[in-house]
Every structure is written in structure tokens, then in C-alpha cells.
Amino acid sequence: MEVLNAIFVLPFVDMFSEPIFFAEVVVGGLLTGVMYSLVALGFVLIFKASGVFNFAQGAMVLFAALTLVGLMEKGVPVWLALIIAAGVMVIVAVIIEKLVLRPLVNQPDIILFMATIGITFFLEGFGETVWGSDIHRLDVGIPDAPFEIGGMLLNEFDIWAAAIGAAMVGGLALFFRYTVIGRALRAVADDHQAALSVGIPLKTIWIVVWSVAGFVGLVAGIMWGTKSGVQFSLSLIALKALPVLILGGFTSIPGAIVGGLIIGVGEKVAEIYWGPLIGGAIENWFAYMLALVFLLFRPQGLFGEKIIERV
Amino acid sequence: MLYRESGQYKTNYADDQAIFPLKQDRWLMAIALVVAFVVIPLTSSEYMLQAVIIPFLIFALAAIGLNLLAGYCGQISLGTGGFMAVGAYAAYKLATSFPDLNMIVVFLLSGVVAAFVGIMFGIPSLRIKGFYLAVATLAAQFFLQWLFNKVAWFYNYNPSGTITAPPREMFGFMITGPAATAEARYMITLVVVVVLALVAKNLTRGHIGRSWMAIRDMDIAAEIIGIRPLHAKLSAFAISSFYCGVAGALFVFTWLGSVETEAFAITVSFQVLFMVIIGGLGSILGSFIGAAFITAVPILLTNAPQFFGFNMPIDLQKHFEVMIFGVLIIFFVIVEPHGLARLWQIAKEKLRLWPFPY
Amino acid sequence: MTETRNIGDTLLKVDNISLSFGGVKAITGVSLEIREREICAIIGPNGAGKTSMLNVINGFYHPQEGTITFGGEVRRKMRPHLAAQGGIARTFQNVALFTGMSTLDNIMTGRNLKMKRNFLWQAINIGPARKEELEHREFVERIIDFLEIEAIRKTPVGRLPYGLQKRVELGRALAAEPKLLLLDEPMAGMNVEEKEDMCRFILDTNDEFGTTIGLIEHDMGVVMDLSDHVVVLDHGEKIADGVPDVVRADQNVIDAYLGVAHE
């Protein structure tokens, strides 16, 4: 009885008796969620355009952030470092296309998936070989002062993160819908062969898409890096984008956003209200378990297309 | 000339279905076994056994486990480390709760416990495939690691949070615990690994193995010819986890002696996955080759720079190792997705005609 | 011809089946019967719902309406492996072999339903499990002889040419000793010699094992020669049903299908 009470009643009592604290928890979760969404966005872009499940997105986030912070520590001004880091991500995209994707055209998805695991390890190892594995502090000048709204304590930086995230999603949505390249991307996503046959240059498209995913990774890296320092564990945090994708569906940009927010809020609330009951640190696995349970009921994700099997 | 099957006629199906239908293969195998059971224990140093050979055997066992699931049944798992942890903690609890239990029984039972956990986490595989499943198995990895870290019962409320293999003996030899010699620990590991490898080979050649491969190659067609996906996938998860579980138990009892949950982190899952990819998906022999390869690379990296006369800082060496693993994976996936085992097969085909290829 | 063929009672009765995906109707109110030991052809233009019909019969698609009676059992919903256990085997329009396995192993998978020894026996591979494996191997070797594919026994099927793959697929279906064998375009994409071989195997199967065969085919010559009974579908509806000569003369069929071909 006491156990049931502790699980099903007390947490809710706590939520209602201290609504401001609860709101803070939710907002905190939403803001973390935005960060997850940013990483997940990179996955979705690549999956939509090339059908590749890019396990290396997390490593790209880490690599971009490491490059940026490494340059800044060498005394390069922020704006120049940003440009160089973005340029490096384009080079990474070109190299990946040339050395990994092109030889693997028409291979089974799972082979490509494994290749991206290889890319993950290479980027992590390479980044740390070049820039070292210490924790780097990153400050690109985003204001970071606490302030209060309606009794809630918030951080200016978090608001900025949310705004930048929203702007990126909006921008990408417009890009996909209204530009020539965007339309080509959607065509490629539907069918590689058909897209090739109407003259869409697949290689260029892939480079563009991996570069864009690299930029998105850079932005995500800046956000995470500013918040918790640039370090190896960044690529583990980025793994959390995977359950986000499962919730949102692999092909859906809105899905990546909503999924990120759900995971962000879900794990914060679970950690704070239920975590102490079972020893804490459930943030480590909560997102994955949530995704796992979710998969059992809706394998295609919230916004994914229903899978119809044919023979 | 050396490797020819001509003249070796088979007059019944039983001969044709033997594990090693060719005389040359039987000889090679016999030599390998003599080396493993006689030569190595007599000649190897304590360091060699402890640092190279025992971990190689244990990882080979884990790689066989993952290979049964990923290579034969086509279900990618990133939860190997988690399942190994289940085996390790189950063996610890069993050995400390029932001190008189025979260690072989302890190892097998801890495999069985891992098998049940594997079935639980395998259930989603009925609805989802490919990378969706890979993500789902991450849940197993992170959840299990957390569980063994947080619930003190699993490590007998030991304040340090570690589990330590209690001393146990068999046939009058100490085989676990601090007093056990490396030779004794090696022999027990070897026996377990050899027997289980043989079992794995038999399973993959029988109808259960064929149903796994059918699911891997085309699940819909498999279902339509009457293979139950539920049965095939869950049995693959169960047996794969059994192998990982036994490997995890050996990991603590005959190799390290004492571990924390960190020892079974996601890096271990990746390490075993790499062994399977590099060794060869869908090959028992490949699991051994892959394990040997992945165990050897860090050792080479440690010694090679000194050999060439310059010193590499230890952390740089670690990063380098990660990088090289990445490159190797990409290389193998592109050049030979069937891994080293396939190269070995090609070499054998070349040898059939050598030295007169035409 | 029919008199000498010893055709028995109804084996499969499809009654008023309707199937739709979302709003798209694939099959509307189709009924048909296949009798024991006959060869029944299902024909129709592309998109007529032929493959969907096979998918309904072996439980891969679940129709919204109607029932299927097979071997005296009435059902609507069915899992594919249960259909297989009941004795329905099939081949596919696009070859659906297990490409990573050898010809022998592919055909052995067809015997899986008949193999009972649990995994512990298989693990040690002595005694009953080994004996069972060898018995089934012998049966499979008979099929390999029958289909004349001895030489490719150990070749991975991924490396075989298309015509042989189709033959292996037939072998895999036969290995299950089905009561009803469904063939989805067994001759698509074959040259004349390969078609002749395949026709011979189909007729021999029907003759020697008494297997009932349901077949989808586009080659009219083949259909008219092989089958005892032809069902014509168009836009998901049945427009004709009868012996080949009658169907050939049917005005609806000529309009919907054959007529187009002769224009």
C-alpha cells in the first residue's frame, strides 16, 4: 500500500502543492528537449535524403564543437572560428560522401548503419587526437544571466537556445519546401533511382545534406558545449537523440521536435518525482525505456508513415 | 595441392553433413586443439595468459553470442555489454549464495538467467527491425548497467560497489579467486569456450539455425513458409544472451577477478560488435578471428611506437586506437562485409589449386 | 481431359472476399473454388488483385469481409505460419529466397515445419536430432533430383541465375509437402526453354504428388495449356470462371483483357 502510494499518489501531490517548482521542472525539461531535438534534426535530415541511419550524428556534434572550441583556444576570434568550423564540417561531409557513401551505394541499410558506427569512432578518435580530451569551456558570447518570470527562475541562455532551435527548424522547413535543392532532396528521399533518372545529381545532394547536418551538429554542439563544456560525454548525450527519433519517426522533422520535447520533459519529471524512489540517475535510461515501450504500440513513431509490407 | 578435396568421396549424407567434411580441415582443427590444450599452457607466461589469451577467449565467446543474433538472425544488438553484466552478476550471486555449487553449473545457470533477460528485451524485435531494434537494445544496455549499479543486493551490499569472484576449486585446483593460477583459469575458460563454440556450430547447422537465417534473409518469406518469427527471434535472443551471459561470468571469475558495472559499459557492446563485423557476420570461426584481431590491435599500438623508438602518451594512444577501430570498421564494411572469415575461405579456395592455378 | 485427371472435392473455397487498403479497394466480393488435384489459374490485367488474392489465401493480408474454407476449416483471419502448417505453400512474384544460404539449406527450410527436435538435441547433434536431420536431407535430395538442380546443391542462391532461383523456390515450397501450392507468376521473365522446363515441373508435381496448384500467370499459352480451370479477375472483381475454352470465348474477358492484347 505504501509503495503504491509512493508511486502513484505522492509524486502528483508534490506537483500540485508546488506548481511553480513543477513548472520550472517542465520548462527545464523542454529546454533540454530542444537540445535533443537539434541533434535529432541532423539524423532526420540525413535519413530523409539518403536513407542512411547516421549513427555518427552525435560524433559530428562532438567533432564540430571540439573544432570550434579548439580554434577559439588558439586565439581565433569567434566569428572566424565559426566559419572555419562550418567549413570543416563541409569538408567532413565531402570526405564521407567520397570515401564511405559512394562505395556503399545500393548496399543494405544495415551495412551503411555499421559504416556510420565506424565514422563515429573515427571522428571521436580524430577529434580527441587533434584537440585533446580535456573538458573545454565554450563561450561564444550568448548571454547567460538568470531572470524571473511569474516566480520561475529561468536562464537567458536557455531562452536563446530555444529561440535558435526554433529558428533552425523553421528555416529548414522553408528550405525543404521552397527551394530547388529542397525539392530535389524530397525527391531523393522518396526514391534514389527515380531521382537520378530525372537528372538530380545524387552526389551533390548527399554532400549538401551531410553538410547541412554538419551545421546543425555545430549549432547543437555550441548549445551543449556552452551548457556543460565540450567533452567526450557529448557524444553519449547525443545518443539520446535516438530514442527521440523513435518517438518522432525517422522521417519527420516535426517529429524530431516533438519527440525531443517529450523525452526532455519526460526524463526530467521522472527523475525529479520518481527517481528518488528507485535510487536516482534514471535519466541514463529513461528515454530509451520510454522509446522501447512506445515502439511496442506504435512502431512507426508519432509522425512516421505507416509501414505497409508487400510481397 | 595442399588443400584438395578430390579423392575424398562421401557415400552417405551423414559424412557430407559433418562439421569438417574435409580431411585437411579436420587436421587443422586437431592441431589447433593440441596447441590450445597442451602447447599454450606449457609455454605461455602468466602475463601472456592474463593479458592476451584469456580475454581473447572470453571476447570470442561474447562475439559468438552476438554473431548468433546479428550474423545469423539479422537482429542488430547494442546491448551485449548489458547481457554480459547480467551473466556476471548472476554468477556472483549464485556463487556467493550457494558456495558448494559446481562452478560449471554456476556459469551455465548465469547464462540461463541472461537468456531470460535477453528474451525480455528481445520482445520488441517482433514489431521492429533494423536500426529501430538497435536503438531498443540500447535500453537494455543502459537500464541493466544502471540496475546493477543502483541495487545493492546485486553486489551483496559491498560498500565499494564491486563484485569479486570468490575462491572456488574444481578437481583439486583453484580455478577462481586470487589464489587461482593463470593456467587453471585458462584451462577452465578454454573448456567452456570450446564446448560452447561446438554447440553454436551445431545449432547453426540445424533447423533452428536455418530458421534464424531465413528470418535474416527475408522475414516475410520465412513466415509464409511456416517459420514463426516469434519463435525464431526470441530463441536467437535467448541463446545469444546465454552466450553473452556466460562470457560475462567468465569475465569476472576467470579473467579480472573483480569488476564494477563500468566494466560492462556501452564501449564493450561496441567492441564485441566490431569483433563480429571484422571477423565475419554469420561465421563462428569469424567470431574467433575477430576477437583475436580486436584484442591484438591495442597491444600492437602499445608496443609498436616503442619499437620504432618514440613514445606516445597513453591518452593519445587511446584516441588513436579509437580512430583506427573506426577506420578498420569502414574498411571492412566496404571491402569485405563478410569479414576475415570470408578472406580465410577465399584463401582456402586459392589453396585448392595452388601452385598450379590453371 | 478432366475426366482422366481424377479431380476431387473442393479443397479451397474463397467466399465473397473483400480487401481494401485505406480507401483503395484491392478485391471486391470475389468467390472462387479450387478442387483437389486440379490446376487452377488466376489471370487478369496488372492491378487486378491476383497477388492480393494469394496473400489473402495464405494469411498475409486480412480481408475485411468474407471467409475462406480450406480443408474443411472456415476462417477469415490467419497468420501465415498457420496457413503453412495447414498445408499451403507458395512462391513469389519477385523471387523471395534466402540469398545468404545454399540451395540445399533453402530447400531444407521448407522442411522446418516437420522438424521437431528441440534445440538441446540440436546443440549436441547426436541421436534423434542427427537422425532427423538426415531423414529430411534424404527427402530434400529427392526434390533436388526431381528439379534437376543437383549441381547447384551447395551454391549460395544469391549467385544463381534467375531461372534457377525460381526453380529453387519451387523446391522450397515442395519440401513442405503442401496440399495446396500457390505459384505467383512462376514463369515471369523466363525464356522459352526455361518456361518449358517450369511447365514440366508444374505438371509433374501435380501428377506425381497429386498437389493442388493455384497459379498466377500472364502467358496465355501456358495458362490455357496447363490449367483445368481459369478464374479471371479485373479491377478486384471476378469477371469469369470456368474451363479454359469457355473463358477464352467469354466476351467480358475478351473486352477486359484478351481483347486488349489482340488490338
CSV table of N, CA and C in Angstrom, one decimal, chain A residues 47 51 53 55 99-100 103-104 107 109-115 117-119 121-122 124-126 128-129 132-133 236 239 242-243 246 249-250 278-282 284-285 288-289 291-292 295-300 309-311, chain B residues 70 74 76 78 120-121 123-124 127-140 142-143 146-147 150-151 219-221 224 266-267 270-271 273-274 277 281 315-316 319-320 322-327 329-330 333-334 337:
chain,number,residue,atom,x,y,z
A,47,PHE,N,18.6,10.9,-42.9
A,47,PHE,CA,17.8,9.8,-43.2
A,47,PHE,C,16.8,10.0,-44.3
A,51,GLY,N,18.4,7.8,-46.7
A,51,GLY,CA,18.0,6.5,-46.2
A,51,GLY,C,19.1,6.0,-45.3
A,53,PHE,N,20.9,5.6,-41.8
A,53,PHE,CA,20.7,5.9,-40.4
A,53,PHE,C,22.1,6.4,-39.9
A,55,PHE,N,24.4,7.0,-37.5
A,55,PHE,CA,24.8,6.9,-36.1
A,55,PHE,C,25.8,7.9,-35.7
A,99,LEU,N,34.4,8.7,-49.6
A,99,LEU,CA,35.1,7.5,-49.1
A,99,LEU,C,34.2,6.5,-48.5
A,100,VAL,N,33.0,6.9,-48.0
A,100,VAL,CA,32.2,5.9,-47.4
A,100,VAL,C,30.9,5.7,-48.1
A,103,PRO,N,31.2,4.2,-52.2
A,103,PRO,CA,31.4,2.8,-52.4
A,103,PRO,C,30.3,1.9,-51.9
A,104,LEU,N,29.4,2.5,-51.1
A,104,LEU,CA,28.4,1.6,-50.5
A,104,LEU,C,27.0,1.8,-51.1
A,107,GLN,N,24.0,-0.8,-51.1
A,107,GLN,CA,24.2,-1.8,-50.1
A,107,GLN,C,23.0,-1.8,-49.1
A,109,ASP,N,20.7,-1.4,-45.9
A,109,ASP,CA,20.8,-0.3,-44.9
A,109,ASP,C,21.6,-0.6,-43.7
A,110,ILE,N,21.6,-1.9,-43.3
A,110,ILE,CA,22.3,-2.2,-42.1
A,110,ILE,C,23.8,-2.1,-42.2
A,111,ILE,N,24.3,-2.3,-43.5
A,111,ILE,CA,25.7,-2.2,-43.8
A,111,ILE,C,26.1,-0.7,-43.6
A,112,LEU,N,25.2,0.1,-44.2
A,112,LEU,CA,25.5,1.6,-44.1
A,112,LEU,C,25.5,2.0,-42.6
A,113,PHE,N,24.6,1.5,-41.9
A,113,PHE,CA,24.5,1.8,-40.5
A,113,PHE,C,25.8,1.5,-39.8
A,114,MET,N,26.3,0.3,-40.1
A,114,MET,CA,27.6,-0.1,-39.5
A,114,MET,C,28.7,0.8,-39.9
A,115,ALA,N,28.7,1.2,-41.2
A,115,ALA,CA,29.7,2.1,-41.6
A,115,ALA,C,29.7,3.4,-40.8
A,117,ILE,N,28.8,3.7,-37.8
A,117,ILE,CA,29.4,3.4,-36.5
A,117,ILE,C,30.9,3.6,-36.6
A,118,GLY,N,31.5,3.1,-37.7
A,118,GLY,CA,32.9,3.3,-38.0
A,118,GLY,C,33.2,4.8,-38.0
A,119,ILE,N,32.4,5.6,-38.7
A,119,ILE,CA,32.6,7.0,-38.8
A,119,ILE,C,32.6,7.6,-37.4
A,121,PHE,N,33.4,6.3,-34.6
A,121,PHE,CA,34.7,6.1,-33.8
A,121,PHE,C,35.8,6.9,-34.4
A,122,PHE,N,35.8,7.0,-35.8
A,122,PHE,CA,36.9,7.7,-36.4
A,122,PHE,C,36.8,9.2,-35.9
A,124,GLU,N,35.4,10.6,-33.3
A,124,GLU,CA,35.7,10.8,-31.9
A,124,GLU,C,37.2,10.7,-31.7
A,125,GLY,N,37.8,9.7,-32.3
A,125,GLY,CA,39.2,9.5,-32.1
A,125,GLY,C,40.0,10.6,-32.7
A,126,PHE,N,39.7,11.0,-33.9
A,126,PHE,CA,40.4,12.0,-34.6
A,126,PHE,C,40.3,13.4,-33.8
A,128,GLU,N,39.7,13.9,-30.8
A,128,GLU,CA,40.4,14.0,-29.5
A,128,GLU,C,41.9,13.9,-29.7
A,129,THR,N,42.3,13.2,-30.8
A,129,THR,CA,43.8,13.2,-31.1
A,129,THR,C,44.3,14.6,-31.4
A,132,GLY,N,42.7,17.0,-28.1
A,132,GLY,CA,42.9,16.6,-26.7
A,132,GLY,C,41.5,16.2,-26.0
A,133,SER,N,41.6,15.5,-24.9
A,133,SER,CA,40.3,15.0,-24.3
A,133,SER,C,39.9,15.8,-23.0
A,236,LEU,N,27.8,10.8,-26.0
A,236,LEU,CA,26.8,9.9,-25.3
A,236,LEU,C,25.5,10.6,-25.2
A,239,LEU,N,23.6,10.3,-28.1
A,239,LEU,CA,22.9,9.1,-28.3
A,239,LEU,C,21.4,9.2,-28.0
A,242,LEU,N,18.6,9.2,-30.3
A,242,LEU,CA,18.0,8.0,-30.9
A,242,LEU,C,16.6,7.7,-30.4
A,243,PRO,N,16.4,7.7,-29.1
A,243,PRO,CA,15.0,7.5,-28.7
A,243,PRO,C,14.1,8.6,-29.1
A,246,ILE,N,12.9,7.6,-32.4
A,246,ILE,CA,11.9,6.6,-32.4
A,246,ILE,C,10.5,7.1,-32.0
A,249,GLY,N,9.6,9.4,-35.2
A,249,GLY,CA,9.6,8.8,-36.5
A,249,GLY,C,10.8,9.3,-37.2
A,250,PHE,N,11.4,8.4,-38.0
A,250,PHE,CA,12.7,8.7,-38.6
A,250,PHE,C,12.7,9.8,-39.7
A,278,ILE,N,13.7,5.0,-6.7
A,278,ILE,CA,14.5,3.8,-7.1
A,278,ILE,C,15.9,4.1,-7.2
A,279,GLY,N,16.4,5.1,-6.5
A,279,GLY,CA,17.9,5.3,-6.4
A,279,GLY,C,18.5,6.3,-7.3
A,280,GLY,N,17.6,7.0,-8.1
A,280,GLY,CA,18.1,8.2,-8.9
A,280,GLY,C,18.9,7.8,-10.1
A,281,ALA,N,19.3,8.8,-10.8
A,281,ALA,CA,20.1,8.6,-12.1
A,281,ALA,C,19.3,7.9,-13.1
A,282,ILE,N,18.0,7.9,-13.1
A,282,ILE,CA,17.2,7.2,-14.1
A,282,ILE,C,17.3,7.9,-15.4
A,284,ASN,N,19.7,8.2,-17.1
A,284,ASN,CA,20.5,7.4,-18.0
A,284,ASN,C,19.8,6.5,-19.0
A,285,TRP,N,18.7,6.0,-18.5
A,285,TRP,CA,18.0,5.0,-19.3
A,285,TRP,C,16.5,5.3,-19.6
A,288,TYR,N,15.4,5.7,-23.2
A,288,TYR,CA,15.4,4.5,-24.0
A,288,TYR,C,14.3,3.6,-23.7
A,289,MET,N,14.0,3.5,-22.4
A,289,MET,CA,12.9,2.6,-22.0
A,289,MET,C,11.5,3.2,-22.5
A,291,ALA,N,11.1,4.9,-25.2
A,291,ALA,CA,11.1,4.6,-26.6
A,291,ALA,C,10.8,3.2,-26.8
A,292,LEU,N,11.3,2.3,-26.0
A,292,LEU,CA,11.1,0.9,-26.2
A,292,LEU,C,9.6,0.5,-26.0
A,295,LEU,N,7.6,1.9,-28.8
A,295,LEU,CA,7.8,1.1,-30.0
A,295,LEU,C,6.8,-0.1,-30.1
A,296,LEU,N,6.5,-0.6,-28.9
A,296,LEU,CA,5.6,-1.8,-28.9
A,296,LEU,C,4.2,-1.4,-29.4
A,297,PHE,N,3.8,-0.1,-29.2
A,297,PHE,CA,2.5,0.3,-29.6
A,297,PHE,C,2.4,1.0,-30.9
A,298,ARG,N,3.5,1.7,-31.2
A,298,ARG,CA,3.4,2.5,-32.5
A,298,ARG,C,4.8,2.5,-33.1
A,299,PRO,N,5.1,1.3,-33.8
A,299,PRO,CA,6.5,1.2,-34.3
A,299,PRO,C,6.9,2.3,-35.3
A,300,GLN,N,6.0,2.9,-36.0
A,300,GLN,CA,6.4,3.9,-37.0
A,300,GLN,C,6.6,5.3,-36.4
A,309,GLU,N,3.7,-3.7,-45.6
A,309,GLU,CA,4.7,-4.7,-46.2
A,309,GLU,C,4.0,-5.4,-47.4
A,310,ARG,N,4.9,-5.6,-48.4
A,310,ARG,CA,4.4,-6.3,-49.6
A,310,ARG,C,5.2,-7.5,-49.9
A,311,VAL,N,4.7,-8.4,-50.7
A,311,VAL,CA,5.5,-9.4,-51.3
A,311,VAL,C,5.2,-9.5,-52.7
B,70,ALA,N,23.1,-11.3,-34.5
B,70,ALA,CA,23.2,-10.4,-35.5
B,70,ALA,C,23.6,-11.0,-36.9
B,74,GLY,N,20.1,-11.8,-38.0
B,74,GLY,CA,19.9,-10.4,-38.5
B,74,GLY,C,19.4,-9.4,-37.6
B,76,ILE,N,20.3,-6.7,-35.1
B,76,ILE,CA,21.5,-6.0,-34.5
B,76,ILE,C,21.2,-5.6,-33.0
B,78,LEU,N,22.9,-3.6,-29.6
B,78,LEU,CA,24.0,-2.8,-29.0
B,78,LEU,C,24.0,-3.0,-27.5
B,120,MET,N,13.3,-11.0,-22.6
B,120,MET,CA,12.5,-9.8,-22.3
B,120,MET,C,12.8,-8.6,-23.2
B,121,PHE,N,14.1,-8.4,-23.4
B,121,PHE,CA,14.5,-7.3,-24.3
B,121,PHE,C,14.4,-7.6,-25.8
B,123,ILE,N,11.6,-9.0,-27.0
B,123,ILE,CA,10.2,-8.9,-27.4
B,123,ILE,C,10.0,-7.8,-28.4
B,124,PRO,N,10.6,-6.6,-28.2
B,124,PRO,CA,10.3,-5.5,-29.2
B,124,PRO,C,10.7,-6.0,-30.7
B,127,ARG,N,8.1,-6.5,-33.3
B,127,ARG,CA,7.4,-5.4,-34.0
B,127,ARG,C,8.4,-4.6,-34.9
B,128,ILE,N,9.6,-4.5,-34.5
B,128,ILE,CA,10.5,-3.6,-35.1
B,128,ILE,C,11.8,-4.3,-35.7
B,129,LYS,N,12.4,-3.6,-36.6
B,129,LYS,CA,13.6,-4.2,-37.3
B,129,LYS,C,14.7,-3.2,-37.4
B,130,GLY,N,15.8,-3.8,-37.8
B,130,GLY,CA,17.0,-3.0,-38.2
B,130,GLY,C,17.4,-2.0,-37.1
B,131,PHE,N,17.6,-0.7,-37.5
B,131,PHE,CA,18.1,0.2,-36.5
B,131,PHE,C,17.2,0.6,-35.4
B,132,TYR,N,15.8,0.4,-35.7
B,132,TYR,CA,14.9,0.6,-34.6
B,132,TYR,C,15.2,-0.3,-33.5
B,133,LEU,N,15.5,-1.6,-33.8
B,133,LEU,CA,15.9,-2.6,-32.8
B,133,LEU,C,17.2,-2.2,-32.2
B,134,ALA,N,18.1,-1.8,-32.9
B,134,ALA,CA,19.4,-1.4,-32.4
B,134,ALA,C,19.2,-0.4,-31.3
B,135,VAL,N,18.4,0.6,-31.5
B,135,VAL,CA,18.1,1.6,-30.5
B,135,VAL,C,17.4,1.0,-29.3
B,136,ALA,N,16.5,0.1,-29.6
B,136,ALA,CA,15.8,-0.5,-28.4
B,136,ALA,C,16.7,-1.3,-27.6
B,137,THR,N,17.8,-1.9,-28.2
B,137,THR,CA,18.7,-2.7,-27.4
B,137,THR,C,19.6,-1.8,-26.5
B,138,LEU,N,19.7,-0.5,-26.9
B,138,LEU,CA,20.4,0.4,-26.1
B,138,LEU,C,19.7,0.5,-24.7
B,139,ALA,N,18.4,0.4,-24.7
B,139,ALA,CA,17.6,0.4,-23.5
B,139,ALA,C,18.1,-0.6,-22.6
B,140,ALA,N,18.3,-1.8,-23.1
B,140,ALA,CA,18.9,-2.9,-22.3
B,140,ALA,C,20.2,-2.5,-21.7
B,142,PHE,N,21.7,0.4,-21.1
B,142,PHE,CA,21.7,1.5,-20.1
B,142,PHE,C,20.9,1.1,-18.9
B,143,PHE,N,19.8,0.4,-19.1
B,143,PHE,CA,19.0,0.0,-17.9
B,143,PHE,C,19.7,-1.0,-17.1
B,146,TRP,N,22.6,0.5,-15.1
B,146,TRP,CA,22.1,1.3,-14.0
B,146,TRP,C,21.6,0.4,-12.9
B,147,LEU,N,20.8,-0.7,-13.3
B,147,LEU,CA,20.3,-1.6,-12.3
B,147,LEU,C,21.3,-2.2,-11.4
B,150,LYS,N,22.8,0.5,-9.1
B,150,LYS,CA,22.0,1.1,-8.0
B,150,LYS,C,21.4,0.1,-7.0
B,151,VAL,N,21.2,-1.1,-7.4
B,151,VAL,CA,20.5,-2.0,-6.4
B,151,VAL,C,21.6,-2.8,-5.7
B,219,ASP,N,12.4,-12.0,-43.9
B,219,ASP,CA,11.5,-12.4,-42.9
B,219,ASP,C,10.1,-12.8,-43.3
B,220,ILE,N,9.6,-12.0,-44.3
B,220,ILE,CA,8.2,-12.3,-44.8
B,220,ILE,C,8.1,-13.6,-45.4
B,221,ALA,N,9.1,-13.9,-46.3
B,221,ALA,CA,9.0,-15.2,-46.9
B,221,ALA,C,9.2,-16.3,-45.9
B,224,ILE,N,6.0,-17.0,-44.3
B,224,ILE,CA,5.0,-17.7,-45.2
B,224,ILE,C,5.3,-19.1,-45.4
B,266,ILE,N,28.9,0.6,-22.5
B,266,ILE,CA,28.5,0.5,-23.9
B,266,ILE,C,29.7,0.3,-24.8
B,267,THR,N,30.9,0.7,-24.3
B,267,THR,CA,32.1,0.5,-25.2
B,267,THR,C,32.3,-1.0,-25.4
B,270,PHE,N,30.1,-2.2,-28.2
B,270,PHE,CA,30.7,-1.8,-29.5
B,270,PHE,C,31.9,-2.7,-29.8
B,271,GLN,N,32.7,-2.9,-28.8
B,271,GLN,CA,33.9,-3.7,-29.0
B,271,GLN,C,33.5,-5.1,-29.6
B,273,LEU,N,30.7,-5.9,-31.1
B,273,LEU,CA,30.1,-5.7,-32.4
B,273,LEU,C,31.2,-5.6,-33.4
B,274,PHE,N,32.3,-4.9,-33.1
B,274,PHE,CA,33.4,-4.8,-34.1
B,274,PHE,C,34.0,-6.1,-34.3
B,277,ILE,N,31.8,-7.8,-36.8
B,277,ILE,CA,31.9,-7.3,-38.2
B,277,ILE,C,33.2,-7.6,-38.8
B,281,LEU,N,30.3,-11.6,-40.2
B,281,LEU,CA,28.9,-11.9,-39.8
B,281,LEU,C,28.5,-13.2,-40.3
B,315,ASP,N,47.2,8.7,-23.3
B,315,ASP,CA,45.8,9.1,-23.7
B,315,ASP,C,45.8,9.2,-25.2
B,316,LEU,N,46.8,9.7,-25.8
B,316,LEU,CA,46.9,9.9,-27.3
B,316,LEU,C,46.8,8.5,-27.9
B,319,HIS,N,43.2,7.5,-28.0
B,319,HIS,CA,42.4,8.2,-29.1
B,319,HIS,C,42.7,7.5,-30.4
B,320,PHE,N,44.0,7.2,-30.6
B,320,PHE,CA,44.5,6.7,-31.8
B,320,PHE,C,43.8,5.3,-32.1
B,322,VAL,N,40.9,4.3,-30.9
B,322,VAL,CA,39.5,4.5,-31.3
B,322,VAL,C,39.4,4.8,-32.8
B,323,MET,N,40.3,5.7,-33.2
B,323,MET,CA,40.4,6.2,-34.6
B,323,MET,C,40.6,5.0,-35.5
B,324,ILE,N,41.6,4.2,-35.1
B,324,ILE,CA,41.9,3.0,-36.0
B,324,ILE,C,40.8,2.0,-36.1
B,325,PHE,N,40.1,1.8,-34.9
B,325,PHE,CA,39.0,0.9,-35.0
B,325,PHE,C,37.9,1.5,-36.0
B,326,GLY,N,37.7,2.8,-35.9
B,326,GLY,CA,36.8,3.4,-36.8
B,326,GLY,C,37.1,3.1,-38.3
B,327,VAL,N,38.4,3.4,-38.6
B,327,VAL,CA,38.9,3.2,-40.0
B,327,VAL,C,38.7,1.7,-40.4
B,329,ILE,N,36.6,-0.5,-39.3
B,329,ILE,CA,35.2,-0.9,-39.5
B,329,ILE,C,34.8,-0.4,-40.9
B,330,ILE,N,35.1,0.9,-41.2
B,330,ILE,CA,34.7,1.4,-42.5
B,330,ILE,C,35.4,0.5,-43.6
B,333,VAL,N,33.7,-2.9,-43.8
B,333,VAL,CA,32.3,-2.9,-44.3
B,333,VAL,C,32.3,-2.6,-45.8
B,334,ILE,N,33.3,-1.8,-46.3
B,334,ILE,CA,33.3,-1.5,-47.7
B,334,ILE,C,33.9,-2.7,-48.5
B,337,PRO,N,32.4,-7.2,-46.5
B,337,PRO,CA,31.4,-7.1,-45.4
B,337,PRO,C,31.3,-8.5,-44.7
